[in-house]
Tab-separated table of C-alpha atoms and ligand atoms in Angstrom:
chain	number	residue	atom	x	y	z
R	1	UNK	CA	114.227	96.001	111.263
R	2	UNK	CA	111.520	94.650	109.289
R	3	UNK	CA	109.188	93.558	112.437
R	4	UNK	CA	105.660	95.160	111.461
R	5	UNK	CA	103.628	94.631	108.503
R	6	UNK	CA	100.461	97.315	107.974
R	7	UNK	CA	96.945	96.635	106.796
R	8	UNK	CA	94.404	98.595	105.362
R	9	UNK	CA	90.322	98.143	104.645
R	10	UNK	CA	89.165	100.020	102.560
R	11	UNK	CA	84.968	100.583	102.407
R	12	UNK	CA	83.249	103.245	100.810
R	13	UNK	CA	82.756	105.138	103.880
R	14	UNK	CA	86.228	104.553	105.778
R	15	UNK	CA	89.661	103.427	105.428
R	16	UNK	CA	90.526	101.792	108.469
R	17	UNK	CA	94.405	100.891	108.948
R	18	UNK	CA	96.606	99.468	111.155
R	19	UNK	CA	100.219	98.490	112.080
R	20	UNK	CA	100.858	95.400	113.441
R	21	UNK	CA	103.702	92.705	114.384
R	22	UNK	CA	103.939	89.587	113.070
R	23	UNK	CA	101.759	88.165	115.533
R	24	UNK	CA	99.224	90.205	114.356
R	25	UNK	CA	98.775	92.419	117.337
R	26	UNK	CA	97.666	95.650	116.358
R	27	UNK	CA	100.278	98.418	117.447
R	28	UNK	CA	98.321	101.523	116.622
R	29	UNK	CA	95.308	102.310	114.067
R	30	UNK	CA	93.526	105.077	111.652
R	31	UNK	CA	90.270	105.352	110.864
R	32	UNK	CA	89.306	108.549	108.326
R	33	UNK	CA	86.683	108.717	106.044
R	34	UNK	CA	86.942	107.514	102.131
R	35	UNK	CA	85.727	110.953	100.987
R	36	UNK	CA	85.356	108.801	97.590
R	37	UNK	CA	83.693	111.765	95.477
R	38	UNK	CA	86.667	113.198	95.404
R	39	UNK	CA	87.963	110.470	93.154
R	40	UNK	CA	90.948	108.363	92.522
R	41	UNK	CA	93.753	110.201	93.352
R	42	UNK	CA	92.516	111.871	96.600
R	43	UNK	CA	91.311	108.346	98.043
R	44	UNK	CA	94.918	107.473	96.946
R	45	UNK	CA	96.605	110.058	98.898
R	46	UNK	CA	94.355	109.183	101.543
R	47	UNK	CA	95.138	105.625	101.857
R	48	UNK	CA	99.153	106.563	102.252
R	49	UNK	CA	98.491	109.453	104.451
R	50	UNK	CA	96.757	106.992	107.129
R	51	UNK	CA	99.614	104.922	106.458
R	52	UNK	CA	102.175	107.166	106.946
R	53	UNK	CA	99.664	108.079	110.354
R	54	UNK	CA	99.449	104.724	111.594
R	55	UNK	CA	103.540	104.532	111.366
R	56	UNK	CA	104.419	107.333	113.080
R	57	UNK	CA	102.471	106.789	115.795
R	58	UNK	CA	103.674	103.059	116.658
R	59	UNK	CA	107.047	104.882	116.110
R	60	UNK	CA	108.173	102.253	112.607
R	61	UNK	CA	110.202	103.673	110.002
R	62	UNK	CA	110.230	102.980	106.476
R	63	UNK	CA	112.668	99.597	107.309
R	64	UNK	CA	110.673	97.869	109.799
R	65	UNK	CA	107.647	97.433	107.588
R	66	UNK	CA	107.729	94.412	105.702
R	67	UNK	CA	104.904	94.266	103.327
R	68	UNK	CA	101.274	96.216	103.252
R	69	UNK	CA	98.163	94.057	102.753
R	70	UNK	CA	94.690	96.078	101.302
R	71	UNK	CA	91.003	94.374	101.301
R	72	UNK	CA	89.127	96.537	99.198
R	73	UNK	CA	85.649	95.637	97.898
R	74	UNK	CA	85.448	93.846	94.424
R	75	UNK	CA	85.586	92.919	91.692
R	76	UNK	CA	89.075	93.491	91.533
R	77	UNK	CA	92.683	91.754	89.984
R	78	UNK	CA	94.684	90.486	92.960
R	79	UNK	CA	97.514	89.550	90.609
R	80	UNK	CA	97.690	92.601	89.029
R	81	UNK	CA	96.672	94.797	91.850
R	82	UNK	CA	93.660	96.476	90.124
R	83	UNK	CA	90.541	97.762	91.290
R	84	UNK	CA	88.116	96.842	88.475
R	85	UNK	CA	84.858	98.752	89.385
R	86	UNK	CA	83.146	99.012	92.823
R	87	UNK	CA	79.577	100.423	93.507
R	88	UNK	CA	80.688	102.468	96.646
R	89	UNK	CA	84.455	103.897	95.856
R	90	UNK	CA	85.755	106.379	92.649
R	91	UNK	CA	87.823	103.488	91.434
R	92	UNK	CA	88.043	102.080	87.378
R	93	UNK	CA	90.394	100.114	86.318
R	94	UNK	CA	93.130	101.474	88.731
R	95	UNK	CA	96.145	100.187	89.741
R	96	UNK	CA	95.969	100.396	93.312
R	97	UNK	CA	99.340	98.753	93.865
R	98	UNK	CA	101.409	100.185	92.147
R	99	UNK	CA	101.627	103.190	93.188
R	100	UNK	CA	101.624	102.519	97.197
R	101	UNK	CA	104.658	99.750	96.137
R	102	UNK	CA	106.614	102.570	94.607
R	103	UNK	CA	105.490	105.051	97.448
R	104	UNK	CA	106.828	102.442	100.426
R	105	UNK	CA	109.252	100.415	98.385
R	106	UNK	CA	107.603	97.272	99.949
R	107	UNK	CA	105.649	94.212	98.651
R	108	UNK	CA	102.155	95.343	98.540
R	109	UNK	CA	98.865	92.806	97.949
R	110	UNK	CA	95.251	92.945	97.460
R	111	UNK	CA	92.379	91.111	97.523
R	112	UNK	CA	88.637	91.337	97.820
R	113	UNK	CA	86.710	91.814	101.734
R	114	UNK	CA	85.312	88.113	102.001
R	115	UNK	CA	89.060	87.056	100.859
R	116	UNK	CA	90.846	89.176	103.662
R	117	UNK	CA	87.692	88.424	105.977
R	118	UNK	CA	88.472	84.516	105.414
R	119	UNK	CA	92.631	84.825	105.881
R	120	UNK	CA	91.753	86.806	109.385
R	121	UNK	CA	89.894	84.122	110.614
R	122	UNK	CA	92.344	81.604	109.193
R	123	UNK	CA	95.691	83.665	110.310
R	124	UNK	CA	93.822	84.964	113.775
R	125	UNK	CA	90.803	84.119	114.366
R	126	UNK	CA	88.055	81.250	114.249
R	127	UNK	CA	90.153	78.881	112.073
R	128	UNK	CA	93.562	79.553	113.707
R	129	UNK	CA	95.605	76.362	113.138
R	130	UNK	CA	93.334	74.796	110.699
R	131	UNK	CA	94.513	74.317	106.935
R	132	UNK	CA	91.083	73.882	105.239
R	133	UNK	CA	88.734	76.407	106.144
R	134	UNK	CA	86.083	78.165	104.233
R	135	UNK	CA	84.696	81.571	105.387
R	136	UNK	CA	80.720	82.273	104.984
R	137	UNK	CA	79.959	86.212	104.965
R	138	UNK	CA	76.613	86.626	105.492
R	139	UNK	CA	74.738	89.888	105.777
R	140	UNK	CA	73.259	92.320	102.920
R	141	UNK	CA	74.871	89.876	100.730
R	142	UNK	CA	76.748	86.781	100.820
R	143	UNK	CA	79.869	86.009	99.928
R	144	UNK	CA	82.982	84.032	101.099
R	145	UNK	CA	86.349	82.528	100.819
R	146	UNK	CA	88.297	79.034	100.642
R	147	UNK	CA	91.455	78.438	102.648
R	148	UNK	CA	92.538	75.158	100.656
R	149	UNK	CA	95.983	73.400	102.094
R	150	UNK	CA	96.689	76.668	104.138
R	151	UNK	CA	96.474	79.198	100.882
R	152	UNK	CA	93.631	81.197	99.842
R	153	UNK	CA	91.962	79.536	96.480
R	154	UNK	CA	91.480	82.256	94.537
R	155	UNK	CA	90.708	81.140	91.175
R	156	UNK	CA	91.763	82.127	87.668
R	157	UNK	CA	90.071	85.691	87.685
R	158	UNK	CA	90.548	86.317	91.408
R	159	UNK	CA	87.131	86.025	91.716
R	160	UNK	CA	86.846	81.920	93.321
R	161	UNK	CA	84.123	82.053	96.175
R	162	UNK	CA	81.430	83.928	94.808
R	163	UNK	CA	79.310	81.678	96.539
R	164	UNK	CA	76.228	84.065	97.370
R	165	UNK	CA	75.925	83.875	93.525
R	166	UNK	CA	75.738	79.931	93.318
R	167	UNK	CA	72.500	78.827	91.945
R	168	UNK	CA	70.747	76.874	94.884
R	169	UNK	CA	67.232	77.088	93.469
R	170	UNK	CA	66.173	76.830	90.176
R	171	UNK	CA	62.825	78.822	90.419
R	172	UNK	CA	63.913	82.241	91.856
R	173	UNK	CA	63.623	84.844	92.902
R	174	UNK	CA	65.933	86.543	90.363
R	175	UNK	CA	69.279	87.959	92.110
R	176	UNK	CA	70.683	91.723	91.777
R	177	UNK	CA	73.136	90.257	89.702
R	178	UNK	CA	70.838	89.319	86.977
R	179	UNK	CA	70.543	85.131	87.714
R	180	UNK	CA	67.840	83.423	89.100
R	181	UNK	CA	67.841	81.370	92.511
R	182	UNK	CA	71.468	82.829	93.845
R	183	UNK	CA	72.054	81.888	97.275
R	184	UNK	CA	72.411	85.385	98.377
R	185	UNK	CA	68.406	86.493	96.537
R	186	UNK	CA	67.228	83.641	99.418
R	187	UNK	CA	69.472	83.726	102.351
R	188	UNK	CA	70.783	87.262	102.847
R	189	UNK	CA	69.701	89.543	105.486
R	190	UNK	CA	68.714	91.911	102.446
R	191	UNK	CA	66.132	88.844	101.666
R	192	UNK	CA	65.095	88.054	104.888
R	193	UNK	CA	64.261	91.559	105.243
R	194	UNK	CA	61.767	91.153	101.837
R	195	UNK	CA	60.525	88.285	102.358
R	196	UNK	CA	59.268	89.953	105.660
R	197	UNK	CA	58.008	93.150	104.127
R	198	UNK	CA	56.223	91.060	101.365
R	199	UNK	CA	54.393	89.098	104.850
R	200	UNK	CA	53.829	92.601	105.835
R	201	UNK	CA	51.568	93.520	102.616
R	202	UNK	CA	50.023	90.461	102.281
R	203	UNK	CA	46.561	89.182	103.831
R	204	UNK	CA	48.539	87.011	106.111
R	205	UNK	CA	48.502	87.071	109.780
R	206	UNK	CA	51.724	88.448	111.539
R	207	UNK	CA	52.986	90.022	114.134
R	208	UNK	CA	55.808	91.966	111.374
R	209	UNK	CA	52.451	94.093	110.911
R	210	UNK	CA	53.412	96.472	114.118
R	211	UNK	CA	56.683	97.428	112.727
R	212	UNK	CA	56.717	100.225	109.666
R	213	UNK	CA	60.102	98.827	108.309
R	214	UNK	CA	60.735	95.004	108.765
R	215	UNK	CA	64.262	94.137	108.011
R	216	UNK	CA	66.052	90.883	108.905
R	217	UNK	CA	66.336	91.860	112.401
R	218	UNK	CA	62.839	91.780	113.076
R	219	UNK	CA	61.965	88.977	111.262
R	220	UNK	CA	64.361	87.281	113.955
R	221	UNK	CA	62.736	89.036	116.863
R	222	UNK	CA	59.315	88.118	115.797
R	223	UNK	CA	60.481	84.602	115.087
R	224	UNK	CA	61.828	84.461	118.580
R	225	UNK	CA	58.384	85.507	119.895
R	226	UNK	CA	56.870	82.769	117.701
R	227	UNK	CA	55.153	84.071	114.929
R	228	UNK	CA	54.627	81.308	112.731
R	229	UNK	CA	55.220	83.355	109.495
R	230	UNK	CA	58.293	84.945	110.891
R	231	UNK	CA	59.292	81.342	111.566
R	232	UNK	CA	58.907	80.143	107.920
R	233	UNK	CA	60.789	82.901	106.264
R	234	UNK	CA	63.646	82.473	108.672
R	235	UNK	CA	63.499	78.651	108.602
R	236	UNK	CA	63.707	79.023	103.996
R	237	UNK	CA	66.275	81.029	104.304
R	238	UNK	CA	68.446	79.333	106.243
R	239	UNK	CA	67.807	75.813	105.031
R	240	UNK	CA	68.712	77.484	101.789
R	241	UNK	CA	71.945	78.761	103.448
R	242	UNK	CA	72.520	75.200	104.722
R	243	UNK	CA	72.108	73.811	101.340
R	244	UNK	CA	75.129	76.582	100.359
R	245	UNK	CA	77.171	75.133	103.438
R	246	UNK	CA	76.841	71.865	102.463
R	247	UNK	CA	77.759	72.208	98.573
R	248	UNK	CA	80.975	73.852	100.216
R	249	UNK	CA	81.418	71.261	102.463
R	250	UNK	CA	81.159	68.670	99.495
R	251	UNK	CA	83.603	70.515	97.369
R	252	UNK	CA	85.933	71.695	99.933
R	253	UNK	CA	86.162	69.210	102.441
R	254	UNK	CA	87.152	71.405	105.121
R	255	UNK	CA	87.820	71.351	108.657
R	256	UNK	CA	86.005	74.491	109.757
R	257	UNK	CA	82.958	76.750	108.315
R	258	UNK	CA	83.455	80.049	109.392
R	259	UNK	CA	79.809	81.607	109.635
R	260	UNK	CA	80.151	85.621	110.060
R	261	UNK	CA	78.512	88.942	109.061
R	262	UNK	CA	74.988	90.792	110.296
R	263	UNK	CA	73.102	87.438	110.223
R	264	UNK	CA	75.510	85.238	111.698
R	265	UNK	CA	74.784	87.186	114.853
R	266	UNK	CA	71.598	85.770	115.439
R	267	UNK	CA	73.002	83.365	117.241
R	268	UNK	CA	72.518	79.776	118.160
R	269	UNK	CA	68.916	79.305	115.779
R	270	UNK	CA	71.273	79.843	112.579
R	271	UNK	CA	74.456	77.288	113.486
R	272	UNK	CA	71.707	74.732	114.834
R	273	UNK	CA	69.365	74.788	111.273
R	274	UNK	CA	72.906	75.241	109.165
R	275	UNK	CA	74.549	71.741	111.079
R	276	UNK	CA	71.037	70.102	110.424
R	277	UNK	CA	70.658	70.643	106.806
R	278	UNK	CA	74.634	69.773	106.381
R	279	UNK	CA	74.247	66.450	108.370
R	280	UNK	CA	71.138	65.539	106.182
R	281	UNK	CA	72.875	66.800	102.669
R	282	UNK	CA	76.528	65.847	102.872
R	283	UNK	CA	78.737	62.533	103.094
R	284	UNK	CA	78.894	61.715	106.957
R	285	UNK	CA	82.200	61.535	107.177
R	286	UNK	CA	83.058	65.096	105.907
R	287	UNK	CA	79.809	66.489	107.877
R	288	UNK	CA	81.100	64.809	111.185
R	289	UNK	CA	85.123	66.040	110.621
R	290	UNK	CA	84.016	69.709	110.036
R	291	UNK	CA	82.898	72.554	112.931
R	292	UNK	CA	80.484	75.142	111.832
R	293	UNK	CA	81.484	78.311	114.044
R	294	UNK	CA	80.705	81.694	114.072
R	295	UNK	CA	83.747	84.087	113.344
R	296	UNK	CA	86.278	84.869	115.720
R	297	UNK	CA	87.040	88.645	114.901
R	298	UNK	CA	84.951	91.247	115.815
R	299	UNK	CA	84.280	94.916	114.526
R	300	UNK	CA	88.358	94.744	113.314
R	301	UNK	CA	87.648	91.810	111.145
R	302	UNK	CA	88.412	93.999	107.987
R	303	UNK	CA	91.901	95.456	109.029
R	304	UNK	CA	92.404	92.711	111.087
R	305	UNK	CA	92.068	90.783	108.058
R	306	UNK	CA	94.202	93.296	105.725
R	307	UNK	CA	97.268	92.478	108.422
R	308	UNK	CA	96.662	88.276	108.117
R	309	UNK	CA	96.788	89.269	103.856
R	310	UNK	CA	100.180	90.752	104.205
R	311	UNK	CA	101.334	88.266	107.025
R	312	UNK	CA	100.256	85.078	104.693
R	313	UNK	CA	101.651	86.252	101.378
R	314	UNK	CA	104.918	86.941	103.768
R	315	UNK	CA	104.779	83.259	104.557
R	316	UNK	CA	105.089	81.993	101.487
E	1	ZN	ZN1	73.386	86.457	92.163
């Protein structure tokens, strides 16, 4: 009775879901695709039908499941358990909890990816057993999430942690969401990537000139080979993600920075630039107490993370 708890990610292409015990072990898993032009309802129906899936086959009824946890792309109402508006899925304004509540007769919570992203890593991975932790996403865009005294901070609107749209420069460039000097418009992979391309149609000298496309990932490679332009744009960037670190570090105080997402794969050249620019920026007491890691969870991270949701609100 009341042993597993289920989680469920939901992206714009799939919803991945999984049963798990209270350990967080995954018992047995779903992955179908969103289908989100057919709207609402149909997603909706899809969401319990790979729940219903994901039960049956690790053999749970209806009694052993004690509560459902959903990451689901934002901006959303964790508190009321609406889906504002999201770019990638049919969703307005919907009351995504409700429903699946009534439908399973258990508690039912949701928050945004980098929220769910940052509990996994608290509950099971990187930051297990730490009770300040913030979580750094960073890939197309930026984003993250603050353990604070072993809760997620989640701020008034549910929206705390928007750090890829903290101002860290003044002067630009202007952001997708309208500001100028956001975090994520100089430290993404999205603006590695342009800053790259930009080399690439300039009268500079580069090696990015062989490739047709330059994205973040060759921007790395090249760097790696030692182009000295490929250098600089990888060396702004991630002082400027440093710089975003560091503010956390000054506000938070935490034990851990979790570092994940596309560019956090890079390795070794990001961690070492990102504990520089902290150890220069921030009080030396906080810089020395606190670990800059890459995340612990792999591919999973987002139903991983779904189960830690349901298996922290549990806790409380
Ligand atoms: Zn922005």
């Amino acid at each position: 009775m009341n042993k597993y708890v289920v989680g469920v990610d939901l992206g714009g292409t799939k919803i991945s879901t999984a049963l798990a015990d209270f350990e967080g072990n995954v018992l047995s898993q779903s992955i179908i695709p969103t289908n989100a032009h057919e709207g609402e309802e149909r997603v909706l129906e899809r969401i319990i039908k790979s729940i219903q899936s994901v039960m049956s086959e690790g053999d749970a009824t209806l009694e052993d499941i004690k509560a459902i946890g959903i990451g689901s792309p934002g901006p959303l109402d964790s508190k009321k358990g609406i889906i504002i508006t999201t770019p990638n899925l049919p969703f307005n304004n919907f009351n995504l909890v409700k429903p699946l509540k009534e439908k399973f007769n258990v508690p039912v919570f949701l928050d945004n990816d980098a929220n769910v992203a940052a509990i996994g890593e608290y509950m099971l991975g990187a930051g297990k057993g730490k009770k300040n932790m913030v979580y750094f996403t960073v890939s197309t865009g930026v984003g993250g999430g603050a353990i604070v005294d072993g809760n997620i901070c989640r701020g008034n609107t549910s929206n705390a942690l928007e750090i890829g749209h903290t101002t860290v420069s003044p002067f630009g460039p202007r952001c997708n969401c309208g500001n100028i000097g956001c975090l994520e418009a100089l430290s993404s992979g999205t603006a590695i990537g342009k800053r790259g391309q930009e080399a690439v149609n300039s009268k500079v000298e580069t090696s990015l000139k062989k490739y047709d496309k330059v994205t973040s990932y060759e921007v790395f490679k090249e760097a790696a080979n030692g182009d000295e332009v490929a250098k600089d744009i990888i060396d702004n960037a991630l002082t400027f993600l440093g710089i975003g670190i560091a503010n956390a570090i000054s506000i938070f105080d935490p034990e851990m920075i979790v570092i994940g997402g596309g560019v956090s794969k890079a390795g070794d050249i990001v961690f070492e630039k990102v504990r520089e620019v902290v150890k220069k920026r921030c009080f030396k007491a906080m810089a020395e107490s606190c670990q800059i890691v890459p995340a612990g969870l792999g591919t999973d991270a987002g139903v991983v993370g779904a189960v830690a949701l349901a298996l922290l609100e549990l806790d409380k």
